[in-house]
Amino acid sequence: MCLGIPGQIREIYESHGTRMGRADFGGILKEVCLAYLPDIKTGDYAIVHAGFAITQLDEKSANETLRMFRDLGMLEEELGP
């Protein structure tokens, strides 16, 4: 991923001592590192860059950004099929 893309955290788990999760980017699920956001919970939204959740944001902002990326044809380009 080159852009910071908002995703909803669907699952949180630990892998090799690191807090990880599965994020939903408008229907595309990807594994992300949650080490930088120790207080994030399942259902919260975060900006993800290069596989790392780097900042938390509200649902409205996340959905608006996802819609914009999708309208520009950038979502699938950044996340793959």
Tab-separated table of C-alpha atoms in Angstrom:
chain	number	residue	atom	x	y	z
A	1	MET	CA	0.000	0.000	0.000
A	2	CYS	CA	1.299	3.424	-0.923
A	3	LEU	CA	-1.620	5.475	0.407
A	4	GLY	CA	-3.008	5.611	3.917
A	5	ILE	CA	-6.335	3.813	3.512
A	6	PRO	CA	-9.063	3.696	6.179
A	7	GLY	CA	-10.205	0.275	7.320
A	8	GLN	CA	-12.461	-1.124	10.011
A	9	ILE	CA	-10.789	-3.450	12.491
A	10	ARG	CA	-12.736	-6.718	12.376
A	11	GLU	CA	-10.478	-8.959	14.451
A	12	ILE	CA	-7.606	-8.462	16.917
A	13	TYR	CA	-5.048	-11.109	17.834
A	14	GLU	CA	-1.419	-11.517	18.807
A	15	SER	CA	1.204	-12.987	16.505
A	16	HIS	CA	4.768	-13.571	17.675
A	17	GLY	CA	4.292	-11.049	20.493
A	18	THR	CA	2.905	-8.325	18.207
A	19	ARG	CA	-0.654	-7.011	18.293
A	20	MET	CA	-2.180	-7.703	14.875
A	21	GLY	CA	-5.609	-7.509	13.319
A	22	ARG	CA	-7.692	-8.034	10.237
A	23	ALA	CA	-9.063	-4.846	8.692
A	24	ASP	CA	-11.939	-4.454	6.244
A	25	PHE	CA	-11.302	-1.905	3.486
A	26	GLY	CA	-14.746	-1.693	1.929
A	27	GLY	CA	-15.009	-5.452	1.478
A	28	ILE	CA	-11.306	-6.216	1.023
A	29	LEU	CA	-9.805	-7.877	4.127
A	30	LYS	CA	-6.102	-7.496	4.936
A	31	GLU	CA	-3.882	-8.315	7.900
A	32	VAL	CA	-2.522	-5.192	9.637
A	33	CYS	CA	-0.137	-4.464	12.480
A	34	LEU	CA	-1.828	-2.685	15.408
A	35	ALA	CA	1.317	-2.040	17.480
A	36	TYR	CA	1.069	1.759	17.034
A	37	LEU	CA	-2.561	1.852	18.242
A	38	PRO	CA	-2.651	-0.119	21.509
A	39	ASP	CA	-6.122	1.196	22.463
A	40	ILE	CA	-7.920	0.409	19.190
A	41	LYS	CA	-10.815	-2.045	19.487
A	42	THR	CA	-12.756	-4.295	17.152
A	43	GLY	CA	-15.178	-2.121	15.167
A	44	ASP	CA	-12.956	0.971	15.284
A	45	TYR	CA	-11.530	2.551	12.132
A	46	ALA	CA	-7.871	3.272	11.414
A	47	ILE	CA	-5.751	4.695	8.624
A	48	VAL	CA	-3.442	1.910	7.425
A	49	HIS	CA	-0.197	2.592	5.585
A	50	ALA	CA	2.196	-0.134	4.435
A	51	GLY	CA	0.352	-2.682	6.590
A	52	PHE	CA	0.526	-0.605	9.805
A	53	ALA	CA	-2.482	1.038	11.458
A	54	ILE	CA	-1.110	4.515	12.130
A	55	THR	CA	-4.036	6.613	13.353
A	56	GLN	CA	-7.594	6.078	14.501
A	57	LEU	CA	-10.483	7.954	12.880
A	58	ASP	CA	-14.256	8.157	13.044
A	59	GLU	CA	-16.608	6.051	10.921
A	60	LYS	CA	-17.972	8.967	8.877
A	61	SER	CA	-14.507	10.138	7.809
A	62	ALA	CA	-13.438	6.563	7.026
A	63	ASN	CA	-16.472	5.904	4.816
A	64	GLU	CA	-16.143	9.226	2.975
A	65	THR	CA	-12.484	8.510	2.221
A	66	LEU	CA	-13.190	4.933	1.108
A	67	ARG	CA	-15.948	6.212	-1.203
A	68	MET	CA	-13.576	8.788	-2.703
A	69	PHE	CA	-10.837	6.176	-3.295
A	70	ARG	CA	-13.381	3.819	-4.880
A	71	ASP	CA	-14.812	6.583	-7.115
A	72	LEU	CA	-11.282	7.424	-8.286
A	73	GLY	CA	-10.571	3.744	-8.985
A	74	MET	CA	-7.736	3.758	-6.477
A	75	LEU	CA	-9.031	1.344	-3.823
A	76	GLU	CA	-8.622	-1.866	-5.782
A	77	GLU	CA	-5.395	-0.555	-7.314
A	78	GLU	CA	-3.886	-0.050	-3.859
A	79	LEU	CA	-5.287	-3.167	-2.172
A	80	GLY	CA	-5.461	-5.657	-5.022
A	81	PRO	CA	-8.435	-7.819	-5.990
